[in-house]
Amino acid sequence: MGTPQSDIDIPANSPTQLWRIKHRDYIVNYGKSKDDYEYCMSEYLRINGVYWGITTLCLLDQLDQLNKTDVISFVKSCQHSSSGFGASPNHDPHILSTLSAIQILTIYDAVNEIDVESAIEFVRSQQQSDGSFSGDKWGEIDNRFSFCALACLSLLGRLDAINVDNAVDFILKCMNFDGAFGCKPGSESHSAQVYCCVGSLAITGRLHFLNVDALGWWLSERQLPSGGLNGRPEKLPDVCYSWWVLSSLAIIGKLHWIKREKLITFILACQDNETGGIADKPGDLVDPFHTLFGIAGLSLLGDTTLKQVNPVYCMPEDVIHRLGLKVQMLN
Amino acid sequence: MHGRVKVKTTAEKQAERRAELAKRAQQFLQETAAIFDKRKKNELNEEMLRNSQNLLMQNPDFYTLWNIRRECFLNLVKEKEDDEMEKLYNNELALLLACLKVNPKSYSVWRHRRWIMTHMNHPNWQHELSLCTNYLEFDSRNFHCWDHRRFVAAYTEGVTDLTELEYTMKKIKQTFSNFSAWHYRSKLLLKINSNSEIAKKDSVWVQEELDSIMNAIYTDPNDQSAWLYHKWLLGREEIPPTICTLYVAKCADDKNSQMNIVATWSRPVTTHDANQAIVILDGRQVDCIWKNNCNHSYASHIWITQVQDVSENCVIQAGLKEIGSLQITLENGRNEAWALARNESMIKEKMAVNLETLIVQKQLLDELYEIEPENKWLTLSQIYLGHALDGVKTDYRFLEEELENLINKLVDIDSKRKGYYCDLRSKIIIERFALNLFQGSSFQECKKVDLSKRRLSCLHLMHLFSHVTELDLSQNELVNLGDCTPFYCLRVLTADNNFIESLRNIQYLPNLQELFLRNNNIGNIRDLLPLQDSSSIKSLHLGDNPIACSKTYRQDVKQLLPRLQMLDGELI
């Protein structure tokens, strides 16, 4: 009787220490073999992948292992004339790619190498009359795109380009009975959307709209017996939620509502000691996405061998500090 | 990228596989390049649709290809007959179905289905709804599908909020642990029932829903979904913010009889909302601008304004037109005065159901708790229902001892969330303290508050103490001072014997003169930085902190805080 709880068991001889050098090498070598199947298939998110890789290297303090010129050159080639950025050359402009582009260039302090005004205009033009943001001209609405817009414009110091009040109004319409958020009004609560909405409210200084007790509790209930975090009730744990859930908890001042040590154990167990990199679960195949979020999670959990990560932007804290950006955070 | 198990094979097999995949990748890139080429030449035709089909079946998240296909449709519709287009649209739906088999959680695929459905001449919405129903049979938690269903429902004849409500109940009866279905119900029920119904606490729909959820809880007391939903049903109240404390103080050394008026709100409010409060001096409305005490743009509890030409025995009123105001008479010879509004709804979470319903809920859960005392959800419900009914239900008291036992049990059975349970305990203890204090007859005059020795792990409701001049928080388990910005009148803060490592926000206490922080976790001179911006602090106590072990301790403090007069009881 009763629903069996979804969870995984951490295998007996899972890694227990962080293999910084292996992860560095994994990222640096990723994409070197251009005929790798997975690499080719993921061209539609290439620029996001570059951002994941670069941020991982920053947190490992190994950014110098990549060729800055090559990276900037690639990012530039993704910008469409007088518009936003696509995931790769020839791929259509999208707000997800545009955020990644701006994040990469901000880390390299090279924002002025691209057509900033066009990028701003592309983002601005995605805002709808109800405050929501589409991803591109084809009109899909999702508060992931709201976060992309707010993060992107705040990094460029140009939040004035959009209607912030309306943007916030739309975000609040996505709040559910549990205090958490779904992708659009009416959608079920999901940790990744929670991150996007809480991040958006932090950037716009409107965290007071949150029901912090309810949301914090919902987030803390993401931690399963294995120590890993899931994305919503009755789902399996996944390392990327170490970021979405953890950063949300950090922003609302409730990191202590989960058990730190158990989550660290889970993330470390997801490492691959042969290839380097981190997977979504112990024993699965690794990828740059989960590598970043595993490492970012460890940084938030206080690993002092890693550089500090900013919980709102998922970028190195020293970069955010350099920009003089202030985001709201609760104690 | 999710859920791909790493399978060990021989080096030979690995090489074989890699070569095979490399070939496929090359093929894929070539075909992609050909498509981009064709697009540059603006050949947005049926051939383009044919060429991109296989690529999308291999890689349904390749969003640009879907964009190109949409461009083709927009182009073809200019020349083709309706029935030809309909054929193409239906082929597209078949392609999308095939893609969903590859990735049922692809944003691009679901989005493109919606585009096709809204561009077809004869979209079959009933069929589309059936598709959703089928998919949800296969995976009842696929949120893409639920969102798609909500989209389709709006177009489908015969589908209403009520029929959708029935559908969610069908899903729940299949399996009670269906957060997606309960979530959808939470939206549908609020839509179906008008605003006036929501206000009525004995609404039929609430009773029926409580019955359903109690059924779910009894069937499986371990199912999280049911508990989260149950908690929401009991406590949906939203109380609009009000001014709970009004404090006035004549500005010192001022010949113009200037006065500060400080309003503490029951919840943080924005500049816009704070400035809805009007000020009336001796019956005359006065124009004023409210500013928060922290000089930032976030919502705040404390808002301050100044008024001039204050007469003797002045009567000051401040508040909101619709909700009401607080009134103070500043008597002759006095420099300050305050007025407090204190009611239970400012302290305890207001229940959204009436008392009888709450009592019945507690009884039902008490019975189940007796059978399953080690269930964390039932234990938790003992706490929040006990606290809700404390002093409200006749002859019922939720004893402190019971609270401690329940919290200890929770920390035992669910140790991962110890932080949450300790904070929950602290909040309830502070709420009980506040209720006790404010139910007494002399609370208006009380300016000293003692919250020491209670093992508090966090602070709560501190905005109710903005008029207080001395606060004792010593011997607790605090790691920081939380949101201490409401302590406007505080002169002495005693926080010895805690675990405080951060003094963030302490600079916003304009009257803080003496701060006791003995035996805490202040480790670094940088931890004292917030005090640099405090213009009022005169005496600091930091004995038994790691920082006090440093050889240059006193010099460092003096250098950082030149206006400080006493350190650890000695002149500095």
PDB file of C-alpha atoms in Angstrom, chain B residues 62 74 96 107 153 156 267 309 316 325 336 361 364 391 422 462 465 569:
ATOM      1  CA  PHE B  62      16.617  21.441 -33.348  1.00  0.00           C
ATOM      2  CA  LEU B  74       3.533  30.488 -44.426  1.00  0.00           C
ATOM      3  CA  LEU B  96       5.171  15.683 -34.548  1.00  0.00           C
ATOM      4  CA  TYR B 107       9.503  22.192 -25.866  1.00  0.00           C
ATOM      5  CA  ALA B 153      -9.310  22.653 -23.787  1.00  0.00           C
ATOM      6  CA  THR B 156     -12.509  22.248 -27.710  1.00  0.00           C
ATOM      7  CA  ARG B 267       4.170  43.317   5.755  1.00  0.00           C
ATOM      8  CA  ASP B 309       4.913  73.266  12.603  1.00  0.00           C
ATOM      9  CA  ILE B 316      -1.467  62.742  14.723  1.00  0.00           C
ATOM     10  CA  SER B 325      -5.637  54.583  10.943  1.00  0.00           C
ATOM     11  CA  GLU B 336       7.812  61.010  21.593  1.00  0.00           C
ATOM     12  CA  GLN B 361      -9.793  18.121  10.235  1.00  0.00           C
ATOM     13  CA  LEU B 364      -9.548  13.019  11.483  1.00  0.00           C
ATOM     14  CA  GLY B 391      -6.681  29.180  22.588  1.00  0.00           C
ATOM     15  CA  CYS B 422      14.038  24.407  14.133  1.00  0.00           C
ATOM     16  CA  MET B 462      10.240  41.541  14.556  1.00  0.00           C
ATOM     17  CA  PHE B 465       8.668  45.354  18.106  1.00  0.00           C
ATOM     18  CA  GLY B 569      33.143  47.786  28.828  1.00  0.00           C
TER      19      GLY B 569
END
